[in-house]
PDB file of C-alpha atoms (C1' of nucleotides) in Angstrom:
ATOM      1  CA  UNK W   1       6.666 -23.665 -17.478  1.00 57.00           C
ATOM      2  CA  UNK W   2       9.295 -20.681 -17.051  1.00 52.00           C
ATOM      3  CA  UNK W   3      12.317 -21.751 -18.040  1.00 54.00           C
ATOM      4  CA  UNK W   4      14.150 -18.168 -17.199  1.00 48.00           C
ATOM      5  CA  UNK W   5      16.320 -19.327 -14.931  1.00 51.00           C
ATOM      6  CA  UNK W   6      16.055 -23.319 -14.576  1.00 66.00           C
ATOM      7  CA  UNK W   7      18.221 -24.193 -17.706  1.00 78.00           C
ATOM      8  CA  UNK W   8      20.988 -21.984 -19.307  1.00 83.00           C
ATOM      9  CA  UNK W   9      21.123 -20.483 -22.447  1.00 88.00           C
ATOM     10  CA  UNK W  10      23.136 -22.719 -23.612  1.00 92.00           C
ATOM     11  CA  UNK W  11      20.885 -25.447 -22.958  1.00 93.00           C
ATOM     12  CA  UNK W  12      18.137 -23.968 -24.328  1.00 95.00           C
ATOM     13  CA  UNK W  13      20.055 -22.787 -27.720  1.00 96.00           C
ATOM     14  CA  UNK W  14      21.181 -26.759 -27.615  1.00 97.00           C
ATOM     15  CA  UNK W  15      17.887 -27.894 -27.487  1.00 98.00           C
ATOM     16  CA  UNK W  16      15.968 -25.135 -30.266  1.00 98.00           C
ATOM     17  CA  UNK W  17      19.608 -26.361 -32.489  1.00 98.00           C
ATOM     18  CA  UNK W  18      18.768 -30.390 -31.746  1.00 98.00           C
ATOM     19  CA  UNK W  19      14.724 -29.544 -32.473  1.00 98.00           C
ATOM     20  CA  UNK W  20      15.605 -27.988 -36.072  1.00 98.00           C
ATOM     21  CA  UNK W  21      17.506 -31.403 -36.620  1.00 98.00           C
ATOM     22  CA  UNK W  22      14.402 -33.255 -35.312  1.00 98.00           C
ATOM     23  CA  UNK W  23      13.087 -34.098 -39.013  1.00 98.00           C
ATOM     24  CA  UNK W  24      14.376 -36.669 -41.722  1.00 97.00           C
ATOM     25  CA  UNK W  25      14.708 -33.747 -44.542  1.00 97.00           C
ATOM     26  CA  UNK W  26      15.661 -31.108 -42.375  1.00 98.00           C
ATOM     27  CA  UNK W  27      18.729 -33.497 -41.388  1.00 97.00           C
ATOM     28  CA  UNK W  28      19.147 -34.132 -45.144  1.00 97.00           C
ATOM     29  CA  UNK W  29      19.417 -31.066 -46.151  1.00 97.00           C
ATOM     30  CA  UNK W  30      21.786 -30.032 -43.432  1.00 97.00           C
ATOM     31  CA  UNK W  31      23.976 -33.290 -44.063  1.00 96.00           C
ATOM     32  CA  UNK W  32      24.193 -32.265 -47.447  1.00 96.00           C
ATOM     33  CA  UNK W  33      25.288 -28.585 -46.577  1.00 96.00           C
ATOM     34  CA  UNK W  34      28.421 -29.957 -44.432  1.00 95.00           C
ATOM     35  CA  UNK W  35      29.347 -32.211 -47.143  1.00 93.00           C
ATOM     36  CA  UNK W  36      29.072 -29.641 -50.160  1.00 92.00           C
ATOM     37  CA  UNK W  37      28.911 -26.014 -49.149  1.00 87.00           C
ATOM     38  CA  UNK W  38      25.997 -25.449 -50.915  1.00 93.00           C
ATOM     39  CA  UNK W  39      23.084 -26.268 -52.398  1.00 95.00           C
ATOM     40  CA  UNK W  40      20.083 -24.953 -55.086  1.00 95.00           C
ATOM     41  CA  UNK W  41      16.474 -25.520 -53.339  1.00 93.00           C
ATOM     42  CA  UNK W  42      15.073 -26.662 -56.814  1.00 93.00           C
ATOM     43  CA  UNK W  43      18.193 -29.446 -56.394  1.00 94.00           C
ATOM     44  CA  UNK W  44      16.313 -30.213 -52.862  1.00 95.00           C
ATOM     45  CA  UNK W  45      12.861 -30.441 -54.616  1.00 94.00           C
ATOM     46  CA  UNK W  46      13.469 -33.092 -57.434  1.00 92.00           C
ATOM     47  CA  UNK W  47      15.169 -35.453 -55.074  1.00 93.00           C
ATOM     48  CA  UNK W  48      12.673 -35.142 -52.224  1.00 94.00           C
ATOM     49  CA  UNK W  49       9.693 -36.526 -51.813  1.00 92.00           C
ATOM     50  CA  UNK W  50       7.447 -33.691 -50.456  1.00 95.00           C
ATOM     51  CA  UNK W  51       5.988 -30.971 -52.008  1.00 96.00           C
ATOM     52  CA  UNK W  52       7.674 -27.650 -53.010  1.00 96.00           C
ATOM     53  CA  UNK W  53       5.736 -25.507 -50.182  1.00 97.00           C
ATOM     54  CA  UNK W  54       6.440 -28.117 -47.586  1.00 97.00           C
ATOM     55  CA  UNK W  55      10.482 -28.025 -48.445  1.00 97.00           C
ATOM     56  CA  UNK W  56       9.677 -24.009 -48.380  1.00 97.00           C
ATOM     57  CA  UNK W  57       8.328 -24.668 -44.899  1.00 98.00           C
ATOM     58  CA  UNK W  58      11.627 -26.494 -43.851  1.00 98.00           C
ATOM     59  CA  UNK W  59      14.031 -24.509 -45.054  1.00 98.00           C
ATOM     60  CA  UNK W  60      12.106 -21.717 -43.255  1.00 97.00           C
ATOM     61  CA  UNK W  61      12.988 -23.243 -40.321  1.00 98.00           C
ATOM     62  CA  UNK W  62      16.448 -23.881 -40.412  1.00 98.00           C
ATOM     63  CA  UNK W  63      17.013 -20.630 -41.459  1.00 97.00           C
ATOM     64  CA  UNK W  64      14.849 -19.311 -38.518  1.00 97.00           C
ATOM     65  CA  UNK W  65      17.097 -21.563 -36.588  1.00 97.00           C
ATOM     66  CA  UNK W  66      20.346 -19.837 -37.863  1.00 97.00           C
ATOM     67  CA  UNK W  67      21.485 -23.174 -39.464  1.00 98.00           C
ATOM     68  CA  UNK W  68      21.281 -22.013 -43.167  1.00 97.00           C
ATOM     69  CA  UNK W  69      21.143 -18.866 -45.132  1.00 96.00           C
ATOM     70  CA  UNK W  70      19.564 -18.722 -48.651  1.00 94.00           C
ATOM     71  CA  UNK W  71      21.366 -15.967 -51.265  1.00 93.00           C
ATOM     72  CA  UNK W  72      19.596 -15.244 -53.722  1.00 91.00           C
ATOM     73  CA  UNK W  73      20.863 -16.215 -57.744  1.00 88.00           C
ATOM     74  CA  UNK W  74      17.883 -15.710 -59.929  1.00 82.00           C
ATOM     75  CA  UNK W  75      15.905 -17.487 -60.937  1.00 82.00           C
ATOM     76  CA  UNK W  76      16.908 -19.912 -57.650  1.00 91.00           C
ATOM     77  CA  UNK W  77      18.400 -19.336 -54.555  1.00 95.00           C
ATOM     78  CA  UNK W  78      21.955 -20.869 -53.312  1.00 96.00           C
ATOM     79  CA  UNK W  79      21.430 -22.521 -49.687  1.00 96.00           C
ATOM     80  CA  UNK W  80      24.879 -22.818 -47.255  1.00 96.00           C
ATOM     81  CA  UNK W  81      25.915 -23.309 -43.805  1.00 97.00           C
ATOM     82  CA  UNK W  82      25.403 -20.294 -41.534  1.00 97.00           C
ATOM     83  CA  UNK W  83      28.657 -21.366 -40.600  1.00 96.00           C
ATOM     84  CA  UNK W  84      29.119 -18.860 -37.493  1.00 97.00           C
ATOM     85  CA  UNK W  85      25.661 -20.533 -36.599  1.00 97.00           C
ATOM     86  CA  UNK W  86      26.900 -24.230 -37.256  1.00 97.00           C
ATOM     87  CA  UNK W  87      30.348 -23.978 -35.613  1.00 96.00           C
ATOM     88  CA  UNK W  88      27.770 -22.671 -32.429  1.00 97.00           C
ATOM     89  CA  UNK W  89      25.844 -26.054 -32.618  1.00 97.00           C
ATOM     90  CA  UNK W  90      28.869 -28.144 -33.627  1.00 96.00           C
ATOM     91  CA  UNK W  91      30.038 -26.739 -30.039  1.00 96.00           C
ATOM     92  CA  UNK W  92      27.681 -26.548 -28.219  1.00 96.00           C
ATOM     93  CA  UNK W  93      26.742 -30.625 -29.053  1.00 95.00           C
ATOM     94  CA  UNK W  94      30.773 -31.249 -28.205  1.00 94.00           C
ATOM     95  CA  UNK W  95      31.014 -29.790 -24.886  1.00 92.00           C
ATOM     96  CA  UNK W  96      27.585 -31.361 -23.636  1.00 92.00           C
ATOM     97  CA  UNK W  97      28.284 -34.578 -24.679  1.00 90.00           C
ATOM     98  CA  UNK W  98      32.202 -34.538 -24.957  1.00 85.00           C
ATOM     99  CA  UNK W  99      31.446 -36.099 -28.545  1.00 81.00           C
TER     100      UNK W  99
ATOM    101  CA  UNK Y   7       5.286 -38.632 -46.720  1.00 57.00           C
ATOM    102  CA  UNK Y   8       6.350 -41.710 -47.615  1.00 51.00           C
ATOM    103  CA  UNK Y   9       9.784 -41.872 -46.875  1.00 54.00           C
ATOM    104  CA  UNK Y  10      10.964 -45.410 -47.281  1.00 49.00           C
ATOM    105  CA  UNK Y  11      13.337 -45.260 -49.580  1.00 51.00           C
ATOM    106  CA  UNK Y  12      14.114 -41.310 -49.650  1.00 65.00           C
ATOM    107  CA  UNK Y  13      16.107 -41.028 -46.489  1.00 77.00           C
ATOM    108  CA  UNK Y  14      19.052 -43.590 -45.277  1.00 83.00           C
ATOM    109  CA  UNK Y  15      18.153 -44.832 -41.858  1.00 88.00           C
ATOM    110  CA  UNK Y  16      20.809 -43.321 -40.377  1.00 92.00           C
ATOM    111  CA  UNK Y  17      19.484 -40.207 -41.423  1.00 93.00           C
ATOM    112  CA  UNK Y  18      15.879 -41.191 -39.945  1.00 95.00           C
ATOM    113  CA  UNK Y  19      17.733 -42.187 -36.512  1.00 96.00           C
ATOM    114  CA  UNK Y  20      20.001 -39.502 -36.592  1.00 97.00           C
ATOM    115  CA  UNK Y  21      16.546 -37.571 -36.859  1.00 97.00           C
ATOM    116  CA  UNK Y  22      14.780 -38.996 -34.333  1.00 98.00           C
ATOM    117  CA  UNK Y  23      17.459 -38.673 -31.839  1.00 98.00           C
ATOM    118  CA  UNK Y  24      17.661 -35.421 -32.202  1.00 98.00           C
ATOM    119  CA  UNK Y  25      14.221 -35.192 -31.676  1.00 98.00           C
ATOM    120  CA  UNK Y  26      14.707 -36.427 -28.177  1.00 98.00           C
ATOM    121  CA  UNK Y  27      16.789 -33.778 -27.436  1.00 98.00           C
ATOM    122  CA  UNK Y  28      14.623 -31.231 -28.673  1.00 98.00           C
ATOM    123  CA  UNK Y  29      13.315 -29.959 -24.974  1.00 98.00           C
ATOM    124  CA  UNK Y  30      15.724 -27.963 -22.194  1.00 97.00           C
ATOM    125  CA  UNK Y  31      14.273 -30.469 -19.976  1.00 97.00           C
ATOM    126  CA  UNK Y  32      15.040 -33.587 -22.162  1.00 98.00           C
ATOM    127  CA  UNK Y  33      18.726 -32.160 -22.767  1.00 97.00           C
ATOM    128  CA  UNK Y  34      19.293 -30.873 -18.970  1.00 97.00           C
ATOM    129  CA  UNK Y  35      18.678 -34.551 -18.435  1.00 97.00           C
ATOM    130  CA  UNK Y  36      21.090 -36.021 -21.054  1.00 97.00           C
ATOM    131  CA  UNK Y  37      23.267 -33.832 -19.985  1.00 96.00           C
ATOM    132  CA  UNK Y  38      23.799 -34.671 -16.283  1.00 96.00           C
ATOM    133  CA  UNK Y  39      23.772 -38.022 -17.209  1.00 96.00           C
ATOM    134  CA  UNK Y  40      26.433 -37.741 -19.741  1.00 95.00           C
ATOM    135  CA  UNK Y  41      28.257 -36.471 -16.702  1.00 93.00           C
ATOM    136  CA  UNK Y  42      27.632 -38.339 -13.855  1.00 92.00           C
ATOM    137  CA  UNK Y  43      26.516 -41.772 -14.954  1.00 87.00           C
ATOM    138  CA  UNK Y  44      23.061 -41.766 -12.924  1.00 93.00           C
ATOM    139  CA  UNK Y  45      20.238 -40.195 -11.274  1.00 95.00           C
ATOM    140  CA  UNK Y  46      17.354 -40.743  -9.321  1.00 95.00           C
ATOM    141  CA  UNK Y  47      14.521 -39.338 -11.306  1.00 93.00           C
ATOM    142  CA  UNK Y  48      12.988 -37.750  -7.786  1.00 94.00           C
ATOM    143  CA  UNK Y  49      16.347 -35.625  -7.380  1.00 94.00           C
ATOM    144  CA  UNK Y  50      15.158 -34.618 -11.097  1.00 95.00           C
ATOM    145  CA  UNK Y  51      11.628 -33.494  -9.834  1.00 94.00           C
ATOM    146  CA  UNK Y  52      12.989 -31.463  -7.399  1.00 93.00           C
ATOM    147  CA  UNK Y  53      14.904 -29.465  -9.245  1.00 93.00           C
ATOM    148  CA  UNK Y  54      13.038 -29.062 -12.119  1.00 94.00           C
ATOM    149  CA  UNK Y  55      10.408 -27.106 -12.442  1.00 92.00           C
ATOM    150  CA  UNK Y  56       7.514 -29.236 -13.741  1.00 95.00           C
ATOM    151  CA  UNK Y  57       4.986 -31.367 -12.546  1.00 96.00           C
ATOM    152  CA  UNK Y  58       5.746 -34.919 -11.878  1.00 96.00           C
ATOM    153  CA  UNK Y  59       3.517 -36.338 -14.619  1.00 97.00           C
ATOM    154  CA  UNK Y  60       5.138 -34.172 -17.045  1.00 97.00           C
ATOM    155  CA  UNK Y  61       8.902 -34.875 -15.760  1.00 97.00           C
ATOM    156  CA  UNK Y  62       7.811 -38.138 -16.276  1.00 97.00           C
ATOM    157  CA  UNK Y  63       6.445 -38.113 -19.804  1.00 98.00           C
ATOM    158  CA  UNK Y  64       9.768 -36.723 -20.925  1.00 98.00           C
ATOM    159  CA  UNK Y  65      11.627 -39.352 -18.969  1.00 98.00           C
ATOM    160  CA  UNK Y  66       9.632 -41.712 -21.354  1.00 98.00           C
ATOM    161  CA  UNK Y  67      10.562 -40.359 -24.284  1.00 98.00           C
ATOM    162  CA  UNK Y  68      13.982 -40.187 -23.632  1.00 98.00           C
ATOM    163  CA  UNK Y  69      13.397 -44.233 -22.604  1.00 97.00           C
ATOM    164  CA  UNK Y  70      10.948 -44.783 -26.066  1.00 97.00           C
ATOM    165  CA  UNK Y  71      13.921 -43.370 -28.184  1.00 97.00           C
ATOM    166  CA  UNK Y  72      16.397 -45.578 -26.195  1.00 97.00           C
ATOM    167  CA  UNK Y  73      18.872 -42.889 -25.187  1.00 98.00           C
ATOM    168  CA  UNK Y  74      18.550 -43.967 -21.240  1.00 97.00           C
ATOM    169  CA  UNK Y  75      17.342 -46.517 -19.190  1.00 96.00           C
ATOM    170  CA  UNK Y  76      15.604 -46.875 -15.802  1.00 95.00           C
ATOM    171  CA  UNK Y  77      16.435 -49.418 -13.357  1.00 93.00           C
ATOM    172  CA  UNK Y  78      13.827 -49.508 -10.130  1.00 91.00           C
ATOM    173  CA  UNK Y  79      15.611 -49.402  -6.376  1.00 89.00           C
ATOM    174  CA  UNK Y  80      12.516 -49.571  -4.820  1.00 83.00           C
ATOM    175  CA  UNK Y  81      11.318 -47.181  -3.984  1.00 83.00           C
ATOM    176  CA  UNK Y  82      13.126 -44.891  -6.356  1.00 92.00           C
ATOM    177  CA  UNK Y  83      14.115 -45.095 -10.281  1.00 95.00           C
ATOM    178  CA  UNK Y  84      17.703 -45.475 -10.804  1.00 96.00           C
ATOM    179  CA  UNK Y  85      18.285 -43.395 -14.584  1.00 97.00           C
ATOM    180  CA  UNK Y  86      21.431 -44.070 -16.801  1.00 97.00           C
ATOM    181  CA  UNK Y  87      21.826 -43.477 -20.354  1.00 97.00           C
ATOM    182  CA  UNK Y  88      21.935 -46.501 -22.493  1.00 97.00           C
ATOM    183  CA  UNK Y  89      25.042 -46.878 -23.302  1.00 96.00           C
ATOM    184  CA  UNK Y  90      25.024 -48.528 -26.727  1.00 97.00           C
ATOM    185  CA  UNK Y  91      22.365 -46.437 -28.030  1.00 97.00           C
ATOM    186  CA  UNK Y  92      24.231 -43.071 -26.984  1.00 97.00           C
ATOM    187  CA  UNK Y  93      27.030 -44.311 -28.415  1.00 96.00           C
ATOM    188  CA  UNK Y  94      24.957 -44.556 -31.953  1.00 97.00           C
ATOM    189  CA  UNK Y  95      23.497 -41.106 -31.820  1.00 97.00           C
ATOM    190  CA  UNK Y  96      27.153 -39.766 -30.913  1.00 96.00           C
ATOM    191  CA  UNK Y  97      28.684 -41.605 -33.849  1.00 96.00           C
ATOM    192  CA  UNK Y  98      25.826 -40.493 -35.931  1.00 96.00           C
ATOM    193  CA  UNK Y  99      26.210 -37.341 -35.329  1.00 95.00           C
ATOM    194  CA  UNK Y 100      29.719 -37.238 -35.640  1.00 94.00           C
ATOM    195  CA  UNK Y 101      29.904 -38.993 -38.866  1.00 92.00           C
ATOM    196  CA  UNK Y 102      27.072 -36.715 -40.253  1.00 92.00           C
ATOM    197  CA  UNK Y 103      28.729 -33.345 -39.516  1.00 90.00           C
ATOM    198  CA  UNK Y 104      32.433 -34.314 -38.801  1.00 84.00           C
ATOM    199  CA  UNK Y 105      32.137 -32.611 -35.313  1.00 81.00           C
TER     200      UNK Y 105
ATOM    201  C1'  DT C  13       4.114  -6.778 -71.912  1.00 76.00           C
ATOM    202  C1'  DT C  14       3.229 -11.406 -71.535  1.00 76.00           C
ATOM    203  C1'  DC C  15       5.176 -15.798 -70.233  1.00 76.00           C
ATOM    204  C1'  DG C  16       7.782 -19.096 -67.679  1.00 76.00           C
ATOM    205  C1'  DT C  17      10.591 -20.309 -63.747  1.00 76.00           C
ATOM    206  C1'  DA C  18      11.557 -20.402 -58.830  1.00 76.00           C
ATOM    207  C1'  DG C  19      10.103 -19.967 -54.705  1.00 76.00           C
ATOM    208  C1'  DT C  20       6.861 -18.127 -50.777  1.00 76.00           C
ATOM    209  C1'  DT C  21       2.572 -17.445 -48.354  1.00 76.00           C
ATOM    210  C1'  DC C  22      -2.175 -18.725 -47.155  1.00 76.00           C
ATOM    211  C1'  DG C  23      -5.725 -21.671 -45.471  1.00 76.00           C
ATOM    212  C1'  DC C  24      -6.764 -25.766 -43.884  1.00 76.00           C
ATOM    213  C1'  DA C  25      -6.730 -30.539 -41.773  1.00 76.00           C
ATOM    214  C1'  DA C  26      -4.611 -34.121 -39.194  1.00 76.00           C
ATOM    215  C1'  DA C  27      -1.382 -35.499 -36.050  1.00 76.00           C
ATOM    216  C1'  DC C  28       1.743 -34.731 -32.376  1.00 76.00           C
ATOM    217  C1'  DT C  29       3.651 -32.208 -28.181  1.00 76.00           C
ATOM    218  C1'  DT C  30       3.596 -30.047 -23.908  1.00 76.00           C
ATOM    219  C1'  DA C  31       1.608 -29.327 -19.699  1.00 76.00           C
ATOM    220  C1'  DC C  32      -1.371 -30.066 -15.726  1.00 76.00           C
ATOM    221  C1'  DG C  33      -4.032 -32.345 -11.889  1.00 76.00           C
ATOM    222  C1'  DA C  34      -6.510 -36.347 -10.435  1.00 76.00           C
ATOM    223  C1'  DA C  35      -6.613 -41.020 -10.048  1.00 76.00           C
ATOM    224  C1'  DC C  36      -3.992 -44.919 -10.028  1.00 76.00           C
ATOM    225  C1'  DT C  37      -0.247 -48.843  -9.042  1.00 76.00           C
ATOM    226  C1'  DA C  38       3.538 -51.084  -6.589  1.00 76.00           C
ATOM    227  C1'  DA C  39       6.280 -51.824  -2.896  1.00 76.00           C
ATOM    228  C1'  DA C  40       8.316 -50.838   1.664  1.00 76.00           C
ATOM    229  C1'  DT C  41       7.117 -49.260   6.475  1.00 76.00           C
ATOM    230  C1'  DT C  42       4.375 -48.836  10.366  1.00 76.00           C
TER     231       DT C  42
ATOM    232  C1'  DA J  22      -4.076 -54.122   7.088  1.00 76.00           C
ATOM    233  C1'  DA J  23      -3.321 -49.177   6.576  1.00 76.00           C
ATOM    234  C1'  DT J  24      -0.028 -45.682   5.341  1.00 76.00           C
ATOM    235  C1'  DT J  25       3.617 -43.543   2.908  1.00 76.00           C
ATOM    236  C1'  DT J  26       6.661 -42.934  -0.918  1.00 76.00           C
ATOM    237  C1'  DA J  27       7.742 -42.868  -5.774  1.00 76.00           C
ATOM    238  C1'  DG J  28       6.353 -42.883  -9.940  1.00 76.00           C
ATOM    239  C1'  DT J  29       2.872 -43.839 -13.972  1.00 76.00           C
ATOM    240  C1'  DT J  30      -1.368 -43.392 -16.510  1.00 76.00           C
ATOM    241  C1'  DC J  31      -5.560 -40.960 -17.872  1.00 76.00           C
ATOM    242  C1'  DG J  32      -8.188 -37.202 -19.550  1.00 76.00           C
ATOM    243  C1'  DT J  33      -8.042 -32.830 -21.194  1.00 76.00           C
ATOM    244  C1'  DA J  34      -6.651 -28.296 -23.086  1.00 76.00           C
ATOM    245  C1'  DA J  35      -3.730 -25.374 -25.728  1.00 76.00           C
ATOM    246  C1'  DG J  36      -0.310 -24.951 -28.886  1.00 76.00           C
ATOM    247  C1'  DT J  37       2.909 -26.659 -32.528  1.00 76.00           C
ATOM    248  C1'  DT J  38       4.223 -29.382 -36.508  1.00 76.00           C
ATOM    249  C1'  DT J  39       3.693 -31.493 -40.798  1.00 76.00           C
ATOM    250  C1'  DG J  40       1.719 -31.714 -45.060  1.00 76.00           C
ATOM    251  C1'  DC J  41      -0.892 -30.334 -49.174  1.00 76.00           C
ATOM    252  C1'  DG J  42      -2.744 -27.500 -53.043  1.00 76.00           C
ATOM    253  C1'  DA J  43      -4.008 -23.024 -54.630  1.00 76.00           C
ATOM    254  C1'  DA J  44      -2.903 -18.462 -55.013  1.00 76.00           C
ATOM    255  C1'  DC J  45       0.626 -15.342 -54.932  1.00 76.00           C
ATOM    256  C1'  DT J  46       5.304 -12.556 -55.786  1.00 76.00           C
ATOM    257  C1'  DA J  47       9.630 -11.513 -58.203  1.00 76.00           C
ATOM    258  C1'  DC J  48      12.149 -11.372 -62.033  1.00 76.00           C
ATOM    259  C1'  DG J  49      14.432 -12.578 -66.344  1.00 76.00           C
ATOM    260  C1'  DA J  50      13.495 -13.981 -71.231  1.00 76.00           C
ATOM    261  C1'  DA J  51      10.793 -13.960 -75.376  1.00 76.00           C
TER     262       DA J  51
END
DNA sequence: TTCGTAGTTCGCAAACTTACGAACTAAATT
DNA sequence: AATTTAGTTCGTAAGTTTGCGAACTACGAA
């Protein structure tokens, strides 16, 4: 399918946004972030249920997504908001659906 | 994954709603519903630019996750959202991220 | 310099998604 | 009864997602 002119931009950043939601921890995790700022991905690990490359994998992709950004503390790494990012989505979910 | 008890079920429905959304063609459809109350899903065909079998296999999914509903004027399909349902996933995801 | 901690990457398997065309169903029209 | 219209279902192919464990990297502490 080319999509290069049949949808906007906007609905296509809308739906890549909605599609890094699509997944129980992946909402978790992002839940968390607008509630607390941040959060430690060894936190993440102890209280979820999957294993510690699978989390890896998820985290991957909200950052790929521009949801999150990881900073580095060592040993861990701090996760927040990509909050330029989130205020994008939090928009972009508002004016579609006049939420 | 056995997420029983990991992961509220609003999380899980928050989740799987925005799994629904997760395709320009899924959310193009949301959106001109969320916009102008109905459509007929041939008017949907026309415009977009997939095959009809695959218009409607997303039409299904947006039905299986309960976001719209079809009523048949024969010979057409009559499309609205369902109403109580999008109401949930809007709360949801307005409680979830204060939006 | 070796060890432990924190996290990522690799390789793989199973399941799901996306897309298509062909064949089908159901109902209104001719 | 045959045709047309509108949409669904089936079978299939290609690609993506989800998950795991094992092997790896990076780095601070002993």
């Amino acid at each position: 399918m080319n999509t290069n002119k049949l949808f906007s931009e906007e609905q296509k950043k809308a739906a890549r946004y909605a599609k890094a939601m699509a997944h129980p921890v992946r909402m978790y995790v992002l839940e968390l972030l607008s509630k607390q700022s941040c959060c430690y991905s060894g936190d993440l690990s102890e209280v979820l249920p999957i294993a510690k490359s699978t989390l890896s994998q998820h985290l991957k992709e909200l950052k790929d997504a521009g949801l999150i950004q990881g900073e580095i503390e060592s040993p861990k790494i701090k996760y927040c908001l990509n909050k330029e990012n989130w205020e994008e989505a939090k928009q972009l979910f508002k004016n579609r659906f006049n939420l």
